[in-house]
Each structure stands twice: as C-alpha cells, then as structure tokens.
C-alpha cells in the first residue's frame, strides 16, 4: 500500500469516527498509561458536508502524524440533566500529552482556516482531554444503558463534593450499575472549553435499573454543584 492509499484509508477511518457510529454492540476501549484520552461533545450543522470534506483532508492527516487515533463514538439519545444538548459524543486518543499539545500549538500554522472550518461544521464542539494515570481496558455494550455524567462544582466545596461522589457511586452499585471510567484533572483548549471537575461513564443492565438509580440520584443534595450534565448514549 503506497502513502496516498494510506492517507485515504486514514481519512475514511477518521470520517467514520466523527460522522457515524459503529454497528457492533460491544465497544472496546484499550487505553494505556500516559496516553491522552479525548472526550468531544458535538452537534453538527446541517449542510456542512463539503466543509467537513475539506477539514478531513487537511486537519486529519496532521493529527495522525502527531499521534492521534480515533475511537468508537456514540449518539446522544437524551439529555437527562442540564440544559447542554450536544448530539454526539466522540472519543479519541493521542500517544502522549506532548503530542496532544503539539497539535494544539501548531495546527493553525499548518491549516490556517482550521478553527473557521470547525465553526462551519459544528454548532457545539467542546473538548476535554485527560492524561491517563493508568491502563484501562473497558467494554461497553450498546444494547445496555450507557450514561455519561459531568459534574461541575462550586468553589470551596471539596468536602461536600467528595461526600456526594461517595454516595453517587454507592447508588450506581446498589442499582446494578457499573462504573466503567472516572476522569478528573482534565484540560480544555481555548475556545472549546468543557472541563468538568468529574466525568464518569457508567453502564446499567436495564432501563429499569437505571430508572431506580435516577430516583436515588435526584434525591441527593447538589446545592454545592454549579451544574450537572447527564446523557444516555444508547437505548
């Protein structure tokens, strides 16, 4: 396979990551300590296909060169808490923090209209990235109830927030849920800021189990939180 064929294959893979979602029920995320994990919340503007074609032909090869790898994405079925309503959750990884931040530093020089294209393609494009402190081997089942939760705390509420998370995780366990991933200490680039104090991906076996969790969840005092966003990623 020559270099042009390799580039075409990469563009096809990355296009799938941003605009469509895998049909396999089981999603496997294999992440290594030191890699950087991207979580992107998106809403795509109708009629932006031509701009996206230019974007994928110019920006994606630079990202790949600098250590970017796409991961399976999800449609957001429903916003359960909060007034923030993206329509897709996209996942990706980079080989390390240096490569992730090199891309942010250099992409405008390589692709001068990079940010303008993003504005024409997505009405929502918010990013949090995390340098991973350990290895993760995660399996998610699209036929079960997968939920992403983001919590933003007010200042000077550390003790209350810690107690809340303890109760929240206990409620997940007591309703047959599984905490698949917890993420803290994220970063967001300027212009794309979405940086919760706590991000979790959880999974419940059934809708009934998740509804039981929600009854407990909504009873909890969250006066010390600025906001909570919660999304179901699959029915």
Coordinates of C-alpha atoms in Angstrom, one line a residue:
X1 CA 0.0 0.0 0.0
X2 CA 1.5 3.4 -1.0
X3 CA 1.5 6.6 1.0
X4 CA -1.5 8.0 -0.8
X5 CA -3.6 4.9 -0.2
X6 CA -2.6 5.0 3.4
X7 CA -3.8 8.6 3.7
X8 CA -7.1 7.8 2.0
X9 CA -7.6 4.9 4.4
X10 CA -6.9 7.1 7.4
X11 CA -9.3 9.8 6.2
X12 CA -12.1 7.2 5.8
X13 CA -11.5 5.9 9.3
X14 CA -11.5 9.3 10.9
X15 CA -14.6 10.3 8.9
X16 CA -16.4 7.4 10.5
X17 CA -15.3 8.5 13.9
X18 CA -16.7 12.0 13.5
X19 CA -19.9 11.4 11.5
X20 CA -21.1 7.9 12.1
X21 CA -21.1 5.2 14.7
X22 CA -20.1 1.6 14.8
X23 CA -22.7 -1.1 14.4
X24 CA -21.1 -3.6 16.8
X25 CA -22.9 -3.8 20.1
X26 CA -19.7 -4.2 22.1
X27 CA -17.3 -1.3 22.2
X28 CA -13.7 -2.0 23.5
X29 CA -11.5 0.9 24.7
X30 CA -7.9 -0.1 25.4
X31 CA -6.0 2.8 26.8
X32 CA -2.5 2.9 28.2
X33 CA -1.0 4.9 31.0
X34 CA 0.5 8.1 29.6
X35 CA -1.8 8.3 26.6
X36 CA -4.2 11.2 26.3
X37 CA -8.0 10.5 26.1
X38 CA -10.2 13.0 24.3
X39 CA -13.9 13.4 25.0
X40 CA -15.7 15.6 22.5
X41 CA -19.3 16.8 22.7
X42 CA -20.6 17.8 19.2
X43 CA -23.6 19.0 17.4
X44 CA -23.3 19.0 13.6
X45 CA -24.7 21.8 11.4
X46 CA -26.9 20.7 8.5
X47 CA -25.3 21.1 5.1
X48 CA -21.7 21.1 6.4
X49 CA -20.6 18.1 4.4
X50 CA -18.4 20.0 2.0
X51 CA -16.6 21.9 4.7
X52 CA -16.1 18.7 6.6
X53 CA -14.6 17.1 3.4
X54 CA -12.0 19.9 3.4
X55 CA -11.5 19.6 7.1
X56 CA -10.8 15.9 7.0
X57 CA -8.4 16.3 4.0
X58 CA -6.3 19.0 5.7
X59 CA -6.6 18.6 9.5
X60 CA -6.9 14.8 9.9
X61 CA -3.5 13.9 8.3
X62 CA -1.8 16.4 10.7
X63 CA -3.5 14.9 13.7
X64 CA -2.5 11.4 12.6
X65 CA 1.1 12.5 12.1
X66 CA 1.2 13.8 15.6
X67 CA -0.2 10.7 17.3
X68 CA -4.0 10.8 17.0
X69 CA -6.1 7.7 16.9
X70 CA -9.9 7.6 16.6
X71 CA -12.1 5.5 18.9
X72 CA -15.7 4.5 18.6
X73 CA -18.3 7.2 19.1
X74 CA -21.8 7.4 20.4
X75 CA -25.0 9.2 19.5
X76 CA -26.5 11.1 22.5
X77 CA -30.0 9.7 22.8
X78 CA -31.2 12.0 25.5
X79 CA -30.0 14.8 27.8
X80 CA -31.2 13.7 31.3
X81 CA -29.8 16.5 33.4
X82 CA -28.7 20.0 32.4
X83 CA -29.5 22.4 29.5
X84 CA -26.5 21.5 27.4
X85 CA -27.6 19.4 24.4
X86 CA -25.0 18.1 22.1
X87 CA -26.0 15.3 19.8
X88 CA -22.8 13.1 19.7
X89 CA -20.0 12.0 22.0
X90 CA -16.8 11.4 20.1
X91 CA -13.8 9.6 21.7
X92 CA -10.1 9.6 20.6
X93 CA -6.7 9.1 22.0
X94 CA -3.2 10.5 21.5
X95 CA 0.1 8.8 22.1
X96 CA 1.1 11.2 24.9
X97 CA 0.4 14.7 26.3
X98 CA 3.3 16.3 24.3
X99 CA 1.8 15.1 21.0
X100 CA -1.7 16.3 22.0
X101 CA -0.5 19.8 22.9
X102 CA 1.9 20.0 19.9
X103 CA -1.2 19.6 17.7
X104 CA -3.0 22.4 19.5
X105 CA 0.1 24.7 19.2
X106 CA 0.9 24.0 15.6
X107 CA -2.4 23.3 13.8
X108 CA -3.2 26.9 12.8
X109 CA 0.2 27.3 11.2
X110 CA -0.4 24.1 9.2
X111 CA -4.1 24.6 8.5
X112 CA -4.8 28.4 8.8
X113 CA -8.6 28.1 8.5
X114 CA -8.8 25.2 11.0
X115 CA -11.0 27.0 13.6
X116 CA -13.2 28.6 10.9
X117 CA -14.0 25.2 9.4
X118 CA -14.9 23.9 12.9
X119 CA -17.4 26.8 13.4
X120 CA -19.0 26.0 10.0
X121 CA -19.3 22.2 10.7
X122 CA -20.3 22.1 14.4
X123 CA -22.6 24.4 16.4
X124 CA -21.3 22.6 19.5
X125 CA -17.7 21.5 19.7
X126 CA -16.4 21.2 23.2
X127 CA -13.4 19.1 24.3
X128 CA -11.8 17.8 27.4
X129 CA -8.6 15.8 27.3
X130 CA -7.1 13.7 30.0
X131 CA -3.6 12.3 30.5
X132 CA -4.3 8.8 31.7
X133 CA -2.7 7.8 35.1
X134 CA -3.2 4.1 34.5
X135 CA -4.1 1.5 31.9
X136 CA -7.8 1.0 31.0
X137 CA -9.5 -2.0 29.3
X138 CA -13.2 -1.1 29.1
X139 CA -16.1 -2.9 27.4
X140 CA -19.3 -1.0 26.7
X141 CA -22.5 -2.7 25.4
X142 CA -24.6 -0.5 23.1
X143 CA -27.7 -2.7 23.9
X144 CA -27.4 -1.7 27.6
X145 CA -27.8 1.7 29.2
X146 CA -24.6 3.7 28.9
X147 CA -24.5 7.1 30.6
X148 CA -22.0 9.9 30.6
X149 CA -22.1 12.3 33.6
X150 CA -20.2 15.5 34.0
X151 CA -20.2 17.4 37.4
X152 CA -19.0 21.0 37.9
X153 CA -18.6 22.1 41.5
X154 CA -18.7 25.5 43.1
X155 CA -15.5 26.8 44.7
X156 CA -14.7 25.8 48.3
X157 CA -16.9 22.7 48.3
X158 CA -14.3 19.9 48.4
X159 CA -15.8 18.1 51.4
X160 CA -19.3 18.2 50.1
X161 CA -18.3 17.1 46.7
X162 CA -16.3 14.2 48.0
X163 CA -19.2 13.0 50.1
X164 CA -21.6 13.4 47.1
X165 CA -19.4 11.3 44.9
X166 CA -19.2 8.6 47.5
X167 CA -23.0 8.5 47.7
X168 CA -23.4 8.7 44.0
X169 CA -21.1 5.8 43.3
X170 CA -22.8 3.8 46.0
X171 CA -26.1 4.4 44.3
X172 CA -24.7 3.2 41.0
X173 CA -23.5 -0.1 42.6
X174 CA -26.8 -0.6 44.5
X175 CA -28.8 -0.4 41.3
X176 CA -26.8 -2.9 39.3
X177 CA -24.8 -0.3 37.6
X178 CA -21.1 -0.5 36.7
X179 CA -18.7 2.5 36.9
X180 CA -16.7 2.0 33.8
X181 CA -14.5 5.0 33.9
X182 CA -13.8 8.0 36.2
X183 CA -11.9 11.1 34.8
X184 CA -10.6 14.1 36.7
X185 CA -7.9 16.8 36.1
X186 CA -8.9 17.3 32.5
X187 CA -7.9 20.2 30.2
X188 CA -9.7 22.1 27.5
X189 CA -8.2 24.2 24.8
X190 CA -9.1 27.9 24.5
X191 CA -12.3 28.3 22.5
X192 CA -13.6 24.7 23.2
X193 CA -13.8 24.7 27.0
X194 CA -15.8 22.0 28.6
X195 CA -13.9 20.9 31.7
X196 CA -16.0 19.2 34.4
X197 CA -14.5 18.5 37.8
X198 CA -15.6 14.9 37.5
X199 CA -16.6 12.9 34.4
X200 CA -17.9 9.3 34.6
X201 CA -19.0 6.7 32.1
X202 CA -21.4 4.2 33.7
X203 CA -23.5 1.3 32.4
X204 CA -26.7 -0.4 33.7
X205 CA -28.0 -3.7 32.6
X206 CA -31.6 -2.5 32.0
X207 CA -33.6 0.7 31.8
X208 CA -35.4 -0.3 35.0
X209 CA -32.1 -0.5 36.8
X210 CA -31.1 3.0 35.5
X211 CA -34.5 4.4 36.5
X212 CA -34.0 3.1 40.0
X213 CA -30.6 4.8 40.1
X214 CA -32.2 8.1 38.9
X215 CA -34.7 8.0 41.8
X216 CA -31.8 7.9 44.2
X217 CA -29.7 10.4 42.3
X218 CA -32.4 13.1 42.1
X219 CA -32.8 12.9 45.9
X220 CA -29.2 13.9 46.5
X221 CA -28.4 17.5 47.6
X222 CA -26.4 19.1 44.8
X223 CA -26.5 22.7 46.1
X224 CA -22.7 22.8 46.1
X225 CA -22.6 22.0 42.3
X226 CA -22.7 24.6 39.6
X227 CA -24.0 22.2 37.1
X228 CA -24.6 18.5 36.2
X229 CA -24.8 17.3 32.6
X230 CA -26.0 13.7 32.1
X231 CA -26.6 11.9 28.8
X232 CA -27.7 8.5 27.8
X233 CA -25.6 7.2 24.9
X234 CA -27.7 4.3 23.9
X235 CA -31.2 2.9 24.5

